[in-house]
Amino acid sequence: MVLLERDGCEQLIAIKRAILVAHARCRKCGRRERILPSDLLPRKVYGLALIELLAAEYAKGRQGLRKIAYSVLGDTPVHTSLHGWTEGLGA
């Protein structure tokens, strides 16, 4: 998962972390569900704070989303991820 954290100089930086995801079993139906951290959506790699930061910078209209993502992450997620982040903005 990729999260936003503050470094020693209080700057926000993207950090890649491996996480362990717990599973819970429903006593009624026996189905197993993942218990995710509060800032991670199902089937997503990037944390909500990071997506919010990138979408807010993009909404300002100064740069393209790919350029903003590269400046924060050091690489660019696939274009489907980028477009999925901005769907709620009407992009």
C-alpha positions as YAML, in Angstrom:
chain: A
units: angstrom
residues:
- id: 1
  name: MET
  ca: [0.00, 0.00, 0.00]
- id: 2
  name: VAL
  ca: [1.15, 3.55, -0.65]
- id: 3
  name: LEU
  ca: [0.53, 6.07, 2.15]
- id: 4
  name: LEU
  ca: [1.28, 9.71, 2.85]
- id: 5
  name: GLU
  ca: [3.53, 10.37, 5.83]
- id: 6
  name: ARG
  ca: [5.51, 13.33, 7.11]
- id: 7
  name: ASP
  ca: [9.29, 13.10, 6.98]
- id: 8
  name: GLY
  ca: [11.75, 14.69, 9.46]
- id: 9
  name: CYS
  ca: [11.20, 18.12, 7.85]
- id: 10
  name: GLU
  ca: [7.40, 17.80, 8.11]
- id: 11
  name: GLN
  ca: [7.06, 17.40, 4.32]
- id: 12
  name: LEU
  ca: [4.44, 14.96, 3.03]
- id: 13
  name: ILE
  ca: [6.02, 12.05, 1.20]
- id: 14
  name: ALA
  ca: [4.61, 8.86, -0.31]
- id: 15
  name: ILE
  ca: [5.73, 5.69, 1.48]
- id: 16
  name: LYS
  ca: [5.27, 2.17, 0.12]
- id: 17
  name: ARG
  ca: [4.44, -0.31, 2.86]
- id: 18
  name: ALA
  ca: [3.66, -3.98, 2.91]
- id: 19
  name: ILE
  ca: [0.73, -4.66, 5.21]
- id: 20
  name: LEU
  ca: [-0.83, -7.76, 6.67]
- id: 21
  name: VAL
  ca: [-4.55, -7.94, 6.09]
- id: 22
  name: ALA
  ca: [-6.63, -9.81, 8.63]
- id: 23
  name: HIS
  ca: [-9.53, -12.01, 7.58]
- id: 24
  name: ALA
  ca: [-12.78, -12.51, 9.48]
- id: 25
  name: ARG
  ca: [-15.25, -15.31, 8.94]
- id: 26
  name: CYS
  ca: [-19.00, -14.69, 9.09]
- id: 27
  name: ARG
  ca: [-20.57, -17.09, 11.58]
- id: 28
  name: LYS
  ca: [-23.83, -17.17, 9.61]
- id: 29
  name: CYS
  ca: [-22.69, -17.86, 6.05]
- id: 30
  name: GLY
  ca: [-19.04, -18.83, 6.55]
- id: 31
  name: ARG
  ca: [-17.81, -16.21, 4.09]
- id: 32
  name: ARG
  ca: [-14.38, -14.71, 4.70]
- id: 33
  name: GLU
  ca: [-13.94, -10.93, 4.52]
- id: 34
  name: ARG
  ca: [-10.81, -8.82, 4.65]
- id: 35
  name: ILE
  ca: [-10.46, -6.25, 7.43]
- id: 36
  name: LEU
  ca: [-8.69, -3.28, 5.84]
- id: 37
  name: PRO
  ca: [-7.12, -0.23, 7.46]
- id: 38
  name: SER
  ca: [-9.53, 2.72, 7.59]
- id: 39
  name: ASP
  ca: [-7.68, 4.67, 4.90]
- id: 40
  name: LEU
  ca: [-7.54, 1.89, 2.31]
- id: 41
  name: LEU
  ca: [-10.39, 1.03, -0.04]
- id: 42
  name: PRO
  ca: [-11.01, -2.52, -1.27]
- id: 43
  name: ARG
  ca: [-8.89, -3.50, -4.29]
- id: 44
  name: LYS
  ca: [-6.87, -0.26, -4.05]
- id: 45
  name: VAL
  ca: [-3.14, 0.19, -3.49]
- id: 46
  name: TYR
  ca: [-3.11, 3.91, -2.73]
- id: 47
  name: GLY
  ca: [-4.36, 5.33, 0.58]
- id: 48
  name: LEU
  ca: [-7.24, 7.81, 0.67]
- id: 49
  name: ALA
  ca: [-5.10, 10.71, 1.95]
- id: 50
  name: LEU
  ca: [-2.75, 10.33, -1.02]
- id: 51
  name: ILE
  ca: [-5.60, 10.18, -3.53]
- id: 52
  name: GLU
  ca: [-7.19, 13.24, -1.89]
- id: 53
  name: LEU
  ca: [-3.95, 15.23, -2.09]
- id: 54
  name: LEU
  ca: [-3.38, 14.39, -5.75]
- id: 55
  name: ALA
  ca: [-7.02, 15.06, -6.72]
- id: 56
  name: ALA
  ca: [-7.00, 18.41, -4.85]
- id: 57
  name: GLU
  ca: [-3.84, 19.51, -6.67]
- id: 58
  name: TYR
  ca: [-5.34, 18.41, -9.97]
- id: 59
  name: ALA
  ca: [-8.58, 20.32, -9.27]
- id: 60
  name: LYS
  ca: [-6.55, 23.55, -9.01]
- id: 61
  name: GLY
  ca: [-5.95, 23.18, -12.76]
- id: 62
  name: ARG
  ca: [-2.27, 24.12, -12.78]
- id: 63
  name: GLN
  ca: [-0.87, 20.76, -13.92]
- id: 64
  name: GLY
  ca: [-1.99, 17.47, -15.38]
- id: 65
  name: LEU
  ca: [-2.72, 14.60, -13.01]
- id: 66
  name: ARG
  ca: [0.12, 12.47, -14.40]
- id: 67
  name: LYS
  ca: [2.64, 15.24, -13.67]
- id: 68
  name: ILE
  ca: [1.27, 15.80, -10.16]
- id: 69
  name: ALA
  ca: [1.38, 12.06, -9.39]
- id: 70
  name: TYR
  ca: [4.96, 11.86, -10.61]
- id: 71
  name: SER
  ca: [6.03, 14.82, -8.44]
- id: 72
  name: VAL
  ca: [4.59, 13.20, -5.29]
- id: 73
  name: LEU
  ca: [5.15, 9.50, -5.96]
- id: 74
  name: GLY
  ca: [8.30, 9.52, -8.08]
- id: 75
  name: ASP
  ca: [6.46, 7.35, -10.58]
- id: 76
  name: THR
  ca: [3.05, 7.44, -12.21]
- id: 77
  name: PRO
  ca: [0.24, 4.95, -11.57]
- id: 78
  name: VAL
  ca: [-1.45, 3.45, -14.61]
- id: 79
  name: HIS
  ca: [-3.83, 5.80, -16.40]
- id: 80
  name: THR
  ca: [-6.90, 3.85, -15.29]
- id: 81
  name: SER
  ca: [-6.01, 4.56, -11.65]
- id: 82
  name: LEU
  ca: [-5.50, 8.23, -12.37]
- id: 83
  name: HIS
  ca: [-8.82, 8.58, -14.18]
- id: 84
  name: GLY
  ca: [-10.63, 6.62, -11.49]
- id: 85
  name: TRP
  ca: [-9.41, 9.10, -8.87]
- id: 86
  name: THR
  ca: [-10.95, 12.03, -10.73]
- id: 87
  name: GLU
  ca: [-14.32, 10.52, -11.69]
- id: 88
  name: GLY
  ca: [-16.01, 12.23, -8.76]
- id: 89
  name: LEU
  ca: [-14.62, 15.57, -9.88]
- id: 90
  name: GLY
  ca: [-16.38, 15.43, -13.24]
- id: 91
  name: ALA
  ca: [-13.06, 15.05, -15.09]
...
